[in-house]
Amino acid sequence: MMRRYSRVESSGDLLEYFDKGYTATRENRWTFEIAWEVANKVGGIYTVIRSKAYVSTEELGEQLCMIGPYKKQCAQNEVEEMEFPRGSPLLDAVNIMRSRGYIIHTGRWLVDGNPQLILFDIGSGAWKLDQFKGELWDKCHIGIPHLDIETNDAIILGYMVAEFLGEFHQCAKKNAEDNELKSPVVVAHFHEWQAGVGLIALRTRHVEVATVFTTHATLLGRYLCAGNTDFYNNLPTFKVDEEAGKRQIYHRYCLERAATNMSHTFTTVSEITGLEAEHLLMRKPDFITPNGLNVKKFSAIHEFQNLHAMAKDKIHEFVRGHFYGHMDFDLDKTLYFFIAGRYEFGNKGADIFIESLARLNAYLKHEKPDTTVVAFLIFPTKTNNFNVDSLRGHAVVKQLRDTITNVQHSIGKRMYDTCLSGRIPDGDELLTKEDLVKIKRCLFSMQRDTQPPVTTHNIVDDWNDPVLSAIRRCQLFNTVHDRVKMVFHPEFLTSTNPLFGLDYEEFVRGCHLGVFPSYYEPWGYTPAECTVMGIPSVTTNLSGFGCFMNEHIQDPKSYGIYIVDRRFIGLENSVQQLANFMFEFVKLNRRQRIIQRNRTERLSDLLDWRALGIYYRQARLKALQACYPDYIDEGSCFGSRSNLNFSRPFSAPSSPNSSRHTTPAPSVRGSDDEEDSVDEEHELHELGLKK
C-alpha cells in the first residue's frame, strides 16, 4: 500500500537517527546510493543527491557510499580522491574490480556531509559493452540500439555497479566472519533509469542486495508533455508501448519499466508523479519521497528581510542600466517577478506566464498606473553575445554615477571651506558651471530613440525563439505606456555576470515573487528554494511542490504560496487565474508583503531534509525486510516531534469569510519600510515573540 506523506504521519523526524552511523555499524548495514548525477552536475537530481548528503551521512556515517560515473570536468572540482581505509570491505571490492581492468576513483564528495564516493570510469568498461548487452537481451529481452551513446553508457555503468556490489557483498560476508560481526545487510538505492540498469543486473544475477528505485520524472511522461499532449486527462488511455516507439525511446522506456517493477521498493517524489508512474510504468509507488533542502535558520528572525533589501538594491542597479533614458517609473513602486529553469517553454509554464503578464499590464494601466512590474525570464538558450544596447546602458549609468560622486565631493569641499570663513554658501558657489557641464554631458549621453531591449543577449534564430515570439504576440515591448516591463536573460545567473553581478540565490532574494506555472513538474525545486528564502511564489496543482503544499497548508495563499489550477479547468481559465493572483499580489502594500514573506519563510520547516529524509529511510527499511526476512530494525520509523501542519494564520481573515482576500490586512501603525520588523500583535504571537 502506498504510504503517503500525510498529516497523520508528518510527525516522523530523521533527527533521532543522527548517530553518525553507529547503529548501522552495529547492524553491519551498508547503504549505497547510485545516480548518474553523483558528483556530476547535469540536472535537478544533482541538487537532490547533493543537498541530501548531509542528513544521509549524519544518519549512516561511513556505512554510506555514493556511486556514479567519473566525469573529470566536474569531479576534479568537487571530489577529494583518497583510498578507503585498510580492512574495509569497500577497499577489498574496489581492488578486485581494479584487478579486472576497471578504472575506479574513490574519495569524498566536497559537499556538506563529505560522503564517501566511488566513481567508475565508463571508458574502462566499454570493451565489455557487447557482453553486457547480450546478457540484458538473454535475461530481459531488451535490445539497445548501437548508436544510442547515452544508453550505452548507462548499460556499462549499470553492469559495473552490479558487478561491484556483488563483490562487495562477498567481501563484507568474509569480513564479518573474520571479525565475528553480524551477517551484512546491503541496500542499494538507484535514481532514474540511467542508474536503474544496475538494479536490473542485480536482480537478474540474484545478488542478495535489497534494492530501491526512485523515479524523479518518468521518461515517457516528459516526452508526452513536450509534445503538447493533454497529458493528465488522457493518462489511462495512452498505449505506452506505441507512444514510446513513436518517440524512438522504447528501449529506454523498457529499462525504466523493468527497474520499476524489479525493485523491492519503488518510490516517486510526489503524488502527481506517482499517478503518472501507475499508468505509464504499471506500478504504484510504495512511498512518496518528497525532495527537500538544507534549511539554515537565521539567528535574527528578520535577517532574511535585510538580505532581501540588499539584493533588491543590486537589481535596482541593473534596471537603471537596462532602462536608461526611459526611467519613467519609480523604483520604490516597482515589483520584480521572475521565472527560471530549463528552457522548456510549455512544460515550465512560460507560455501562460507571458500571456498573464499581458493581462496584468492591462489591469495596471487601468487601476494602478503608478505601479510597475519588471518580469525576468531566466532560461538558458543559444546566444551570439550580449546585447550592445544593454552593455552601453550600464556603461552610461556608471559614468553618470561616477560624475555625480565627483561633483558631490567637490561641493562638500567648497561648502566646508566656505563655512570655515564664517558664512553660509549660496547655490551658485556650490554648483559651478564646470560641474553643470559635466552633468549635462552625462544626461545628453543617456538619451535614446529606441525602446529598452526585451532581451539582454543577441539570441540565435530570435525570430523562432518561443519566448520572444510570445512577447511579440502579446506586444510587451517595454514602451513608456507599459506597466509591465520584460527582461529575457538567456543564461544562468552568476556573480561574474557583467550585467547583474548576482548569483542565482542572491537574485531570488531580491525579487518579490517567483512565478512557476508549470504544466509538467514532478517536484519543482525553484518554488521550494523561494519558500526557504522567504520569497512568495506561484506554482500549480500539476507540480509535486504545489500538491505537497496544498496537502499540508490549510490556506496556502495566505502563506505566499499561490497555486494555479492547471488540471481541472481550461487553459483560458488558468491564464486568468494566474493574472488575478499576480494582480492581487501587486495590490499589497509594503507592510503586507513583509508579513507575507515572514509567513513564507516559516514554511521552510516543511521542506527541510531533516523532516523529509525519514521517508527515504522507510523505503530502505522496507526493501531490507523484503530481501532479508530476518532483518529487524533497531529503531522506530516514526519519532515524536512538533507537527508540521500549518493552519490559517491568525491575522488572515477567518472562516466563514473565506471569499475575502487571505493576504494580511494593512497595519494601522508602523512604518512601511521593508527593513522594518513586524510589530503587529498577532504576527508577534505567530512568530513566538513577546511583545
JSON list of C-alpha atoms in Angstrom, two decimals, residues 437-606:
[
{"chain": "A", "resi": 437, "resn": "VAL", "atom": "CA", "xyz": [28.61, 70.96, -17.94]},
{"chain": "A", "resi": 438, "resn": "LYS", "atom": "CA", "xyz": [29.79, 67.55, -16.73]},
{"chain": "A", "resi": 439, "resn": "ILE", "atom": "CA", "xyz": [26.28, 66.60, -15.59]},
{"chain": "A", "resi": 440, "resn": "LYS", "atom": "CA", "xyz": [24.65, 67.84, -18.81]},
{"chain": "A", "resi": 441, "resn": "ARG", "atom": "CA", "xyz": [27.11, 65.82, -20.94]},
{"chain": "A", "resi": 442, "resn": "CYS", "atom": "CA", "xyz": [26.11, 62.69, -18.99]},
{"chain": "A", "resi": 443, "resn": "LEU", "atom": "CA", "xyz": [22.41, 63.47, -19.36]},
{"chain": "A", "resi": 444, "resn": "PHE", "atom": "CA", "xyz": [22.72, 64.00, -23.12]},
{"chain": "A", "resi": 445, "resn": "SER", "atom": "CA", "xyz": [24.61, 60.72, -23.49]},
{"chain": "A", "resi": 446, "resn": "MET", "atom": "CA", "xyz": [21.70, 58.94, -21.78]},
{"chain": "A", "resi": 447, "resn": "GLN", "atom": "CA", "xyz": [19.19, 59.95, -24.43]},
{"chain": "A", "resi": 448, "resn": "ARG", "atom": "CA", "xyz": [17.97, 57.10, -26.68]},
{"chain": "A", "resi": 449, "resn": "ASP", "atom": "CA", "xyz": [15.49, 56.96, -29.53]},
{"chain": "A", "resi": 450, "resn": "THR", "atom": "CA", "xyz": [14.75, 53.22, -29.24]},
{"chain": "A", "resi": 451, "resn": "GLN", "atom": "CA", "xyz": [12.79, 51.30, -26.64]},
{"chain": "A", "resi": 452, "resn": "PRO", "atom": "CA", "xyz": [14.70, 49.43, -23.91]},
{"chain": "A", "resi": 453, "resn": "PRO", "atom": "CA", "xyz": [15.54, 45.95, -25.24]},
{"chain": "A", "resi": 454, "resn": "VAL", "atom": "CA", "xyz": [13.41, 42.97, -24.24]},
{"chain": "A", "resi": 455, "resn": "THR", "atom": "CA", "xyz": [16.44, 40.66, -24.10]},
{"chain": "A", "resi": 456, "resn": "THR", "atom": "CA", "xyz": [19.94, 41.14, -22.68]},
{"chain": "A", "resi": 457, "resn": "HIS", "atom": "CA", "xyz": [21.59, 38.99, -25.40]},
{"chain": "A", "resi": 458, "resn": "ASN", "atom": "CA", "xyz": [21.50, 38.51, -29.15]},
{"chain": "A", "resi": 459, "resn": "ILE", "atom": "CA", "xyz": [19.64, 35.21, -29.40]},
{"chain": "A", "resi": 460, "resn": "VAL", "atom": "CA", "xyz": [20.39, 32.77, -32.21]},
{"chain": "A", "resi": 461, "resn": "ASP", "atom": "CA", "xyz": [17.38, 32.49, -34.57]},
{"chain": "A", "resi": 462, "resn": "ASP", "atom": "CA", "xyz": [15.49, 35.00, -32.45]},
{"chain": "A", "resi": 463, "resn": "TRP", "atom": "CA", "xyz": [12.53, 35.09, -34.84]},
{"chain": "A", "resi": 464, "resn": "ASN", "atom": "CA", "xyz": [11.67, 31.48, -33.97]},
{"chain": "A", "resi": 465, "resn": "ASP", "atom": "CA", "xyz": [12.50, 31.73, -30.26]},
{"chain": "A", "resi": 466, "resn": "PRO", "atom": "CA", "xyz": [9.33, 30.77, -28.33]},
{"chain": "A", "resi": 467, "resn": "VAL", "atom": "CA", "xyz": [9.73, 33.39, -25.57]},
{"chain": "A", "resi": 468, "resn": "LEU", "atom": "CA", "xyz": [10.39, 36.24, -27.99]},
{"chain": "A", "resi": 469, "resn": "SER", "atom": "CA", "xyz": [7.57, 35.07, -30.26]},
{"chain": "A", "resi": 470, "resn": "ALA", "atom": "CA", "xyz": [5.14, 35.12, -27.32]},
{"chain": "A", "resi": 471, "resn": "ILE", "atom": "CA", "xyz": [6.34, 38.58, -26.25]},
{"chain": "A", "resi": 472, "resn": "ARG", "atom": "CA", "xyz": [5.76, 39.87, -29.79]},
{"chain": "A", "resi": 473, "resn": "ARG", "atom": "CA", "xyz": [2.31, 38.33, -29.90]},
{"chain": "A", "resi": 474, "resn": "CYS", "atom": "CA", "xyz": [1.37, 39.93, -26.58]},
{"chain": "A", "resi": 475, "resn": "GLN", "atom": "CA", "xyz": [3.03, 43.23, -27.61]},
{"chain": "A", "resi": 476, "resn": "LEU", "atom": "CA", "xyz": [5.02, 43.66, -24.41]},
{"chain": "A", "resi": 477, "resn": "PHE", "atom": "CA", "xyz": [7.69, 45.93, -25.88]},
{"chain": "A", "resi": 478, "resn": "ASN", "atom": "CA", "xyz": [8.73, 47.99, -22.83]},
{"chain": "A", "resi": 479, "resn": "THR", "atom": "CA", "xyz": [7.05, 51.15, -24.12]},
{"chain": "A", "resi": 480, "resn": "VAL", "atom": "CA", "xyz": [6.53, 54.18, -21.90]},
{"chain": "A", "resi": 481, "resn": "HIS", "atom": "CA", "xyz": [2.87, 53.20, -21.51]},
{"chain": "A", "resi": 482, "resn": "ASP", "atom": "CA", "xyz": [3.55, 49.60, -20.42]},
{"chain": "A", "resi": 483, "resn": "ARG", "atom": "CA", "xyz": [3.34, 48.97, -16.70]},
{"chain": "A", "resi": 484, "resn": "VAL", "atom": "CA", "xyz": [4.82, 45.50, -17.15]},
{"chain": "A", "resi": 485, "resn": "LYS", "atom": "CA", "xyz": [8.41, 45.56, -18.38]},
{"chain": "A", "resi": 486, "resn": "MET", "atom": "CA", "xyz": [10.04, 42.43, -19.84]},
{"chain": "A", "resi": 487, "resn": "VAL", "atom": "CA", "xyz": [13.64, 41.25, -19.44]},
{"chain": "A", "resi": 488, "resn": "PHE", "atom": "CA", "xyz": [14.62, 37.94, -21.06]},
{"chain": "A", "resi": 489, "resn": "HIS", "atom": "CA", "xyz": [18.03, 36.81, -19.78]},
{"chain": "A", "resi": 490, "resn": "PRO", "atom": "CA", "xyz": [19.02, 33.68, -21.78]},
{"chain": "A", "resi": 491, "resn": "GLU", "atom": "CA", "xyz": [21.73, 32.30, -19.48]},
{"chain": "A", "resi": 492, "resn": "PHE", "atom": "CA", "xyz": [22.05, 31.25, -15.85]},
{"chain": "A", "resi": 493, "resn": "LEU", "atom": "CA", "xyz": [22.99, 33.94, -13.35]},
{"chain": "A", "resi": 494, "resn": "THR", "atom": "CA", "xyz": [26.46, 34.01, -11.78]},
{"chain": "A", "resi": 495, "resn": "SER", "atom": "CA", "xyz": [28.26, 36.56, -9.65]},
{"chain": "A", "resi": 496, "resn": "THR", "atom": "CA", "xyz": [30.64, 37.21, -12.59]},
{"chain": "A", "resi": 497, "resn": "ASN", "atom": "CA", "xyz": [27.78, 38.23, -14.86]},
{"chain": "A", "resi": 498, "resn": "PRO", "atom": "CA", "xyz": [28.72, 41.73, -16.21]},
{"chain": "A", "resi": 499, "resn": "LEU", "atom": "CA", "xyz": [25.08, 42.89, -16.25]},
{"chain": "A", "resi": 500, "resn": "PHE", "atom": "CA", "xyz": [23.68, 41.63, -12.93]},
{"chain": "A", "resi": 501, "resn": "GLY", "atom": "CA", "xyz": [26.73, 40.80, -10.82]},
{"chain": "A", "resi": 502, "resn": "LEU", "atom": "CA", "xyz": [24.48, 38.47, -8.80]},
{"chain": "A", "resi": 503, "resn": "ASP", "atom": "CA", "xyz": [24.40, 34.73, -8.35]},
{"chain": "A", "resi": 504, "resn": "TYR", "atom": "CA", "xyz": [21.04, 32.98, -8.63]},
{"chain": "A", "resi": 505, "resn": "GLU", "atom": "CA", "xyz": [20.36, 32.75, -4.88]},
{"chain": "A", "resi": 506, "resn": "GLU", "atom": "CA", "xyz": [21.03, 36.46, -4.36]},
{"chain": "A", "resi": 507, "resn": "PHE", "atom": "CA", "xyz": [18.84, 37.34, -7.34]},
{"chain": "A", "resi": 508, "resn": "VAL", "atom": "CA", "xyz": [15.95, 35.27, -5.95]},
{"chain": "A", "resi": 509, "resn": "ARG", "atom": "CA", "xyz": [16.27, 37.01, -2.59]},
{"chain": "A", "resi": 510, "resn": "GLY", "atom": "CA", "xyz": [15.98, 40.40, -4.27]},
{"chain": "A", "resi": 511, "resn": "CYS", "atom": "CA", "xyz": [12.79, 39.57, -6.17]},
{"chain": "A", "resi": 512, "resn": "HIS", "atom": "CA", "xyz": [9.28, 39.90, -4.80]},
{"chain": "A", "resi": 513, "resn": "LEU", "atom": "CA", "xyz": [7.52, 36.93, -6.44]},
{"chain": "A", "resi": 514, "resn": "GLY", "atom": "CA", "xyz": [8.65, 33.76, -8.22]},
{"chain": "A", "resi": 515, "resn": "VAL", "atom": "CA", "xyz": [6.18, 32.56, -10.87]},
{"chain": "A", "resi": 516, "resn": "PHE", "atom": "CA", "xyz": [6.37, 28.88, -11.91]},
{"chain": "A", "resi": 517, "resn": "PRO", "atom": "CA", "xyz": [3.06, 27.87, -13.55]},
{"chain": "A", "resi": 518, "resn": "SER", "atom": "CA", "xyz": [4.46, 24.55, -14.80]},
{"chain": "A", "resi": 519, "resn": "TYR", "atom": "CA", "xyz": [2.42, 22.00, -16.71]},
{"chain": "A", "resi": 520, "resn": "TYR", "atom": "CA", "xyz": [4.90, 19.16, -16.11]},
{"chain": "A", "resi": 521, "resn": "GLU", "atom": "CA", "xyz": [6.90, 19.44, -12.90]},
{"chain": "A", "resi": 522, "resn": "PRO", "atom": "CA", "xyz": [7.38, 16.21, -10.92]},
{"chain": "A", "resi": 523, "resn": "TRP", "atom": "CA", "xyz": [8.62, 18.19, -7.93]},
{"chain": "A", "resi": 524, "resn": "GLY", "atom": "CA", "xyz": [9.75, 21.80, -8.50]},
{"chain": "A", "resi": 525, "resn": "TYR", "atom": "CA", "xyz": [12.90, 22.98, -6.77]},
{"chain": "A", "resi": 526, "resn": "THR", "atom": "CA", "xyz": [12.56, 26.61, -7.91]},
{"chain": "A", "resi": 527, "resn": "PRO", "atom": "CA", "xyz": [9.44, 27.41, -5.82]},
{"chain": "A", "resi": 528, "resn": "ALA", "atom": "CA", "xyz": [10.89, 25.36, -2.94]},
{"chain": "A", "resi": 529, "resn": "GLU", "atom": "CA", "xyz": [14.05, 27.49, -3.00]},
{"chain": "A", "resi": 530, "resn": "CYS", "atom": "CA", "xyz": [11.89, 30.63, -3.00]},
{"chain": "A", "resi": 531, "resn": "THR", "atom": "CA", "xyz": [9.99, 29.37, 0.04]},
{"chain": "A", "resi": 532, "resn": "VAL", "atom": "CA", "xyz": [13.15, 28.63, 2.03]},
{"chain": "A", "resi": 533, "resn": "MET", "atom": "CA", "xyz": [14.41, 32.16, 1.26]},
{"chain": "A", "resi": 534, "resn": "GLY", "atom": "CA", "xyz": [11.12, 33.75, 2.29]},
{"chain": "A", "resi": 535, "resn": "ILE", "atom": "CA", "xyz": [10.02, 34.76, -1.21]},
{"chain": "A", "resi": 536, "resn": "PRO", "atom": "CA", "xyz": [6.35, 34.14, -2.15]},
{"chain": "A", "resi": 537, "resn": "SER", "atom": "CA", "xyz": [5.83, 32.05, -5.27]},
{"chain": "A", "resi": 538, "resn": "VAL", "atom": "CA", "xyz": [3.25, 30.81, -7.75]},
{"chain": "A", "resi": 539, "resn": "THR", "atom": "CA", "xyz": [3.06, 27.08, -8.51]},
{"chain": "A", "resi": 540, "resn": "THR", "atom": "CA", "xyz": [0.41, 24.72, -9.88]},
{"chain": "A", "resi": 541, "resn": "ASN", "atom": "CA", "xyz": [-1.57, 21.66, -8.84]},
{"chain": "A", "resi": 542, "resn": "LEU", "atom": "CA", "xyz": [0.34, 19.70, -11.51]},
{"chain": "A", "resi": 543, "resn": "SER", "atom": "CA", "xyz": [3.67, 20.17, -9.73]},
{"chain": "A", "resi": 544, "resn": "GLY", "atom": "CA", "xyz": [4.78, 17.96, -6.87]},
{"chain": "A", "resi": 545, "resn": "PHE", "atom": "CA", "xyz": [5.58, 21.03, -4.78]},
{"chain": "A", "resi": 546, "resn": "GLY", "atom": "CA", "xyz": [2.11, 22.50, -5.35]},
{"chain": "A", "resi": 547, "resn": "CYS", "atom": "CA", "xyz": [0.37, 19.24, -4.38]},
{"chain": "A", "resi": 548, "resn": "PHE", "atom": "CA", "xyz": [2.58, 18.94, -1.30]},
{"chain": "A", "resi": 549, "resn": "MET", "atom": "CA", "xyz": [1.77, 22.46, -0.13]},
{"chain": "A", "resi": 550, "resn": "ASN", "atom": "CA", "xyz": [-1.94, 22.02, -0.85]},
{"chain": "A", "resi": 551, "resn": "GLU", "atom": "CA", "xyz": [-1.97, 18.96, 1.39]},
{"chain": "A", "resi": 552, "resn": "HIS", "atom": "CA", "xyz": [-0.05, 20.42, 4.31]},
{"chain": "A", "resi": 553, "resn": "ILE", "atom": "CA", "xyz": [-1.26, 24.02, 4.45]},
{"chain": "A", "resi": 554, "resn": "GLN", "atom": "CA", "xyz": [-4.84, 24.94, 5.16]},
{"chain": "A", "resi": 555, "resn": "ASP", "atom": "CA", "xyz": [-4.68, 28.21, 3.21]},
{"chain": "A", "resi": 556, "resn": "PRO", "atom": "CA", "xyz": [-1.51, 28.29, 1.02]},
{"chain": "A", "resi": 557, "resn": "LYS", "atom": "CA", "xyz": [-2.24, 31.73, -0.44]},
{"chain": "A", "resi": 558, "resn": "SER", "atom": "CA", "xyz": [-2.06, 33.42, 2.97]},
{"chain": "A", "resi": 559, "resn": "TYR", "atom": "CA", "xyz": [1.44, 31.94, 3.35]},
{"chain": "A", "resi": 560, "resn": "GLY", "atom": "CA", "xyz": [2.57, 33.31, -0.02]},
{"chain": "A", "resi": 561, "resn": "ILE", "atom": "CA", "xyz": [2.06, 30.07, -2.00]},
{"chain": "A", "resi": 562, "resn": "TYR", "atom": "CA", "xyz": [-0.30, 30.76, -4.90]},
{"chain": "A", "resi": 563, "resn": "ILE", "atom": "CA", "xyz": [-1.47, 27.53, -6.57]},
{"chain": "A", "resi": 564, "resn": "VAL", "atom": "CA", "xyz": [-2.84, 27.82, -10.12]},
{"chain": "A", "resi": 565, "resn": "ASP", "atom": "CA", "xyz": [-5.27, 25.11, -11.23]},
{"chain": "A", "resi": 566, "resn": "ARG", "atom": "CA", "xyz": [-3.93, 23.60, -14.45]},
{"chain": "A", "resi": 567, "resn": "ARG", "atom": "CA", "xyz": [-5.60, 20.22, -14.05]},
{"chain": "A", "resi": 568, "resn": "PHE", "atom": "CA", "xyz": [-9.34, 20.69, -13.62]},
{"chain": "A", "resi": 569, "resn": "ILE", "atom": "CA", "xyz": [-10.03, 23.89, -15.56]},
{"chain": "A", "resi": 570, "resn": "GLY", "atom": "CA", "xyz": [-9.31, 25.04, -19.12]},
{"chain": "A", "resi": 571, "resn": "LEU", "atom": "CA", "xyz": [-6.21, 26.87, -20.29]},
{"chain": "A", "resi": 572, "resn": "GLU", "atom": "CA", "xyz": [-8.02, 30.22, -20.59]},
{"chain": "A", "resi": 573, "resn": "ASN", "atom": "CA", "xyz": [-9.26, 29.97, -17.00]},
{"chain": "A", "resi": 574, "resn": "SER", "atom": "CA", "xyz": [-5.75, 29.07, -15.80]},
{"chain": "A", "resi": 575, "resn": "VAL", "atom": "CA", "xyz": [-4.32, 32.16, -17.52]},
{"chain": "A", "resi": 576, "resn": "GLN", "atom": "CA", "xyz": [-7.00, 34.32, -15.96]},
{"chain": "A", "resi": 577, "resn": "GLN", "atom": "CA", "xyz": [-6.40, 32.84, -12.52]},
{"chain": "A", "resi": 578, "resn": "LEU", "atom": "CA", "xyz": [-2.65, 33.47, -12.76]},
{"chain": "A", "resi": 579, "resn": "ALA", "atom": "CA", "xyz": [-3.23, 37.07, -13.88]},
{"chain": "A", "resi": 580, "resn": "ASN", "atom": "CA", "xyz": [-5.57, 37.61, -10.93]},
{"chain": "A", "resi": 581, "resn": "PHE", "atom": "CA", "xyz": [-3.05, 36.12, -8.48]},
{"chain": "A", "resi": 582, "resn": "MET", "atom": "CA", "xyz": [-0.33, 38.46, -9.72]},
{"chain": "A", "resi": 583, "resn": "PHE", "atom": "CA", "xyz": [-2.67, 41.45, -9.60]},
{"chain": "A", "resi": 584, "resn": "GLU", "atom": "CA", "xyz": [-3.68, 40.58, -6.02]},
{"chain": "A", "resi": 585, "resn": "PHE", "atom": "CA", "xyz": [-0.01, 40.50, -5.10]},
{"chain": "A", "resi": 586, "resn": "VAL", "atom": "CA", "xyz": [0.66, 43.86, -6.77]},
{"chain": "A", "resi": 587, "resn": "LYS", "atom": "CA", "xyz": [-2.14, 45.46, -4.75]},
{"chain": "A", "resi": 588, "resn": "LEU", "atom": "CA", "xyz": [-0.45, 44.55, -1.44]},
{"chain": "A", "resi": 589, "resn": "ASN", "atom": "CA", "xyz": [1.38, 47.39, 0.26]},
{"chain": "A", "resi": 590, "resn": "ARG", "atom": "CA", "xyz": [4.91, 47.05, 1.58]},
{"chain": "A", "resi": 591, "resn": "ARG", "atom": "CA", "xyz": [3.83, 46.12, 5.07]},
{"chain": "A", "resi": 592, "resn": "GLN", "atom": "CA", "xyz": [1.59, 43.34, 3.79]},
{"chain": "A", "resi": 593, "resn": "ARG", "atom": "CA", "xyz": [4.44, 41.97, 1.69]},
{"chain": "A", "resi": 594, "resn": "ILE", "atom": "CA", "xyz": [6.73, 41.96, 4.75]},
{"chain": "A", "resi": 595, "resn": "ILE", "atom": "CA", "xyz": [4.17, 39.98, 6.75]},
{"chain": "A", "resi": 596, "resn": "GLN", "atom": "CA", "xyz": [3.66, 37.56, 3.87]},
{"chain": "A", "resi": 597, "resn": "ARG", "atom": "CA", "xyz": [7.42, 37.00, 3.49]},
{"chain": "A", "resi": 598, "resn": "ASN", "atom": "CA", "xyz": [7.64, 36.20, 7.20]},
{"chain": "A", "resi": 599, "resn": "ARG", "atom": "CA", "xyz": [4.92, 33.59, 6.79]},
{"chain": "A", "resi": 600, "resn": "THR", "atom": "CA", "xyz": [6.54, 32.12, 3.67]},
{"chain": "A", "resi": 601, "resn": "GLU", "atom": "CA", "xyz": [9.89, 31.71, 5.41]},
{"chain": "A", "resi": 602, "resn": "ARG", "atom": "CA", "xyz": [8.21, 29.85, 8.28]},
{"chain": "A", "resi": 603, "resn": "LEU", "atom": "CA", "xyz": [7.20, 27.11, 5.82]},
{"chain": "A", "resi": 604, "resn": "SER", "atom": "CA", "xyz": [10.87, 26.16, 5.42]},
{"chain": "A", "resi": 605, "resn": "ASP", "atom": "CA", "xyz": [10.47, 23.52, 8.18]},
{"chain": "A", "resi": 606, "resn": "LEU", "atom": "CA", "xyz": [8.20, 21.60, 5.82]}
]
